[in-house]
Amino acid sequence: MTLIPPSFVIAIDGPAASGKGTLSRRLARHYGFAHLDTGALYRATGRDVLAAGFDPADPYVAARIAAALDPASFDDPGLRVEAVGEAASIVAAHGGVRSALLELQRRFAATPPGGLAGAVLDGRDIGTVVCPQAAVKFFVTASPEVRARRRVLELEGRGLPADEAAIRADLVVRDARDSERAEAPLRPAGDAILLDTSALDADAVFAAARAVVDQRLFAKPE
Ligand code: DC
């Protein structure tokens, strides 16, 4: 019998624009692990619900659409538009949507594509629900002011208009919806390491996270 070594899973949760996406991509590249932006699954569900002309608040329609997602569409740039982000936050509160997407996320973590040795998953409930056994868990935060500023710079960098006050207000509403929902709310796992990125640049966040992962990855057994 051939034993397949377990995948090394890094779970990264946190609110929008906290820096978790950048950190996840960098960690995955550095360690040669697969990366799954799980927000893309909720965004794809929101996008497909809107495209079909339905209301994202309808739990039955959203759950059926989540169960029929096409993984080839997860890197569609259309996922990043504001209306889709808003629809994603609404469909993400439906239990049926979350359970339709759970298996795909767990499979990715346990058997990363390409036979890679590990996986980095980022989202809101990775450390608490999707991968409670992850080898390392981070909870990445930053103040709403810093996150709004980052979003503005990101939009301006793509040549898009950005109203900072409106973006900040929207982030606060979305945080509340993600944190206060009954199903898999945004909250740190009990054993997550908190990384407040308000006063840190991307390099400093990466260095801090890498020190933790190195320690777990290369720790000598007692
Ligand atoms: O990270 P993001 O902005 O792409 O996420 C879009 C929405 O999906 C966000 O409102 C929260 C939700 N989401 C979730 O509920 N659980 C996840 N694991 C990832 C995202």
XYZ file of C-alpha atoms and ligand atoms in Angstrom:
242
model
C 0.000 0.000 0.000
C 1.310 3.475 -0.835
C 0.846 5.983 1.936
C 0.124 9.523 0.759
C 1.515 12.045 3.272
C -1.149 14.414 4.598
C -1.374 17.800 2.956
C 0.086 20.712 4.987
C -2.811 23.166 5.248
C -2.515 26.885 6.026
C -5.879 28.503 6.877
C -6.123 32.281 6.521
C -9.255 34.158 7.575
C -10.096 37.814 7.920
C -12.299 40.640 6.656
C -12.208 42.196 3.181
C -9.041 44.125 2.254
C -7.205 42.971 5.397
C -4.266 41.771 3.290
C -5.137 38.066 3.538
C -5.272 37.524 -0.227
C -1.789 38.972 -0.804
C -0.397 36.999 2.128
C -2.006 33.754 0.927
C -0.617 34.086 -2.599
C 2.869 34.842 -1.295
C 2.882 31.935 1.146
C 1.620 29.541 -1.532
C 4.312 30.676 -3.987
C 7.048 30.509 -1.354
C 6.257 26.975 -0.152
C 5.125 25.596 -3.519
C 1.592 24.999 -2.210
C -1.736 25.337 -4.019
C -3.856 28.397 -3.233
C -7.653 28.675 -3.080
C -9.327 32.077 -2.687
C -12.598 30.750 -1.276
C -14.241 34.190 -1.617
C -14.178 33.520 -5.372
C -16.628 30.631 -4.855
C -19.134 32.898 -3.101
C -18.525 35.630 -5.681
C -19.091 33.149 -8.532
C -22.345 32.101 -6.878
C -23.413 35.750 -6.534
C -22.439 36.485 -10.132
C -24.381 33.491 -11.495
C -27.473 34.315 -9.389
C -27.483 37.891 -10.748
C -26.808 36.732 -14.320
C -29.778 34.370 -14.137
C -31.976 37.279 -12.977
C -32.643 35.980 -9.446
C -32.492 37.661 -6.039
C -29.348 36.728 -4.015
C -31.548 36.751 -0.897
C -33.401 33.642 -2.188
C -31.673 30.753 -0.348
C -33.012 27.914 -2.553
C -31.985 29.413 -5.885
C -28.568 30.427 -4.516
C -27.887 26.936 -3.112
C -28.773 25.262 -6.432
C -26.528 27.665 -8.314
C -23.660 27.106 -5.826
C -23.942 23.335 -6.380
C -23.596 23.820 -10.159
C -20.627 26.246 -10.299
C -18.104 25.905 -13.099
C -14.604 25.935 -11.528
C -13.204 27.226 -14.834
C -14.940 30.545 -14.091
C -13.265 31.206 -10.708
C -10.656 33.570 -12.131
C -13.157 35.658 -14.114
C -12.237 39.376 -13.597
C -15.999 40.042 -13.424
C -15.916 38.503 -9.916
C -14.211 41.627 -8.577
C -16.974 44.143 -9.406
C -18.805 45.735 -6.443
C -22.283 44.388 -7.319
C -20.918 40.852 -7.353
C -19.123 41.402 -4.004
C -22.391 42.588 -2.511
C -24.320 39.591 -3.920
C -21.543 37.272 -2.614
C -21.935 38.617 0.899
C -25.701 37.966 0.734
C -25.522 34.418 -0.697
C -22.736 33.549 1.791
C -25.236 33.832 4.649
C -27.357 30.915 3.303
C -26.595 27.559 4.945
C -27.456 25.697 1.731
C -24.859 27.689 -0.220
C -22.176 27.075 2.417
C -22.775 23.329 2.500
C -22.823 23.149 -1.316
C -19.321 24.708 -1.363
C -17.842 22.875 1.630
C -16.869 19.610 -0.047
C -15.001 21.340 -2.889
C -12.937 23.368 -0.387
C -12.129 20.348 1.807
C -11.117 18.273 -1.211
C -8.802 21.059 -2.382
C -7.168 21.183 1.065
C -6.778 17.422 1.461
C -5.602 16.684 -2.092
C -4.153 19.903 -3.550
C -4.218 20.031 -7.360
C -1.062 18.943 -9.158
C -0.116 16.634 -6.257
C 1.372 19.609 -4.355
C 2.423 18.983 -0.746
C 0.187 21.601 0.810
C -2.545 24.178 0.336
C -3.283 27.714 1.467
C -6.994 28.530 1.719
C -8.197 32.036 2.494
C -11.693 33.108 3.467
C -13.851 33.723 6.525
C -14.387 30.265 8.044
C -11.387 28.224 6.957
C -9.886 27.800 10.428
C -13.249 27.345 12.148
C -15.329 25.207 9.729
C -13.613 24.193 6.482
C -10.236 23.046 7.872
C -10.384 23.002 11.682
C -7.381 20.613 11.628
C -5.169 22.996 9.567
C -1.490 22.912 10.538
C -1.345 26.712 10.825
C -4.180 29.259 11.147
C -3.913 33.003 10.756
C -6.576 35.630 11.390
C -5.603 38.771 9.473
C -7.138 42.132 10.421
C -6.626 45.851 9.832
C -8.598 48.936 10.808
C -11.514 49.936 8.513
C -9.613 53.153 7.617
C -6.543 51.231 6.457
C -8.627 48.688 4.564
C -10.639 51.397 2.786
C -7.397 53.162 1.823
C -5.990 49.915 0.385
C -9.152 49.308 -1.641
C -8.947 52.864 -3.035
C -5.320 52.369 -4.089
C -6.197 49.009 -5.651
C -9.099 50.512 -7.656
C -7.067 53.554 -8.693
C -4.245 51.245 -9.746
C -6.713 49.593 -12.116
C -7.778 53.013 -13.450
C -11.194 52.816 -11.740
C -12.911 55.630 -9.789
C -12.958 55.234 -5.991
C -14.973 57.070 -3.319
C -13.134 56.375 -0.063
C -15.975 57.285 2.312
C -18.453 55.086 0.420
C -15.957 52.205 0.301
C -15.361 52.454 4.034
C -19.089 52.490 4.806
C -19.583 49.476 2.560
C -16.751 47.532 4.258
C -18.312 48.151 7.660
C -21.722 46.889 6.458
C -20.138 43.822 4.890
C -18.062 43.069 8.030
C -21.234 43.200 10.112
C -23.080 40.868 7.722
C -20.163 38.393 7.640
C -19.621 38.476 11.428
C -23.208 38.440 12.615
C -24.681 35.716 10.399
C -25.730 32.466 12.052
C -23.916 30.214 9.545
C -20.100 30.077 9.871
C -19.634 33.707 10.945
C -16.322 35.496 10.484
C -14.367 34.966 13.707
C -10.898 33.764 14.648
C -10.453 30.089 15.495
C -9.376 29.591 19.114
C -5.907 28.512 17.949
C -5.486 31.140 15.198
C -2.533 33.533 15.238
C -3.722 37.135 14.965
C -1.918 39.370 12.469
C -2.956 43.042 12.606
C -1.652 44.490 9.356
C -2.768 48.115 10.017
C 0.795 49.337 10.487
C 2.614 46.683 8.443
C 3.455 46.532 4.745
C 3.034 43.325 2.729
C 6.691 42.313 3.222
C 6.477 42.618 7.007
C 3.236 40.597 7.125
C 4.787 37.903 4.945
C 7.936 37.735 7.115
C 5.873 37.374 10.300
C 3.705 34.611 8.803
C 6.671 32.799 7.274
C 8.428 32.626 10.651
C 5.379 30.846 12.103
C 4.960 28.448 9.164
C 8.689 27.592 9.076
C 8.581 26.756 12.731
C 5.625 24.338 12.267
C 6.829 22.913 8.975
C 10.388 22.231 10.025
C 9.779 21.509 13.702
C 11.675 18.418 14.807
C 9.453 15.774 16.397
C 10.096 15.483 20.169
O -13.099 37.699 0.347
P -14.154 38.188 -0.626
O -14.456 39.657 -0.518
O -13.843 37.777 -2.034
O -15.489 37.401 -0.206
C -16.721 37.667 -0.814
C -17.844 37.344 0.186
O -17.888 35.933 0.419
C -17.685 38.016 1.550
O -18.794 38.851 1.854
C -17.657 36.899 2.556
C -17.989 35.653 1.806
N -17.093 34.550 2.151
C -17.510 33.685 3.125
O -18.584 33.863 3.705
N -16.736 32.606 3.444
C -15.561 32.415 2.849
N -14.822 31.340 3.193
C -15.092 33.316 1.871
C -15.892 34.399 1.542
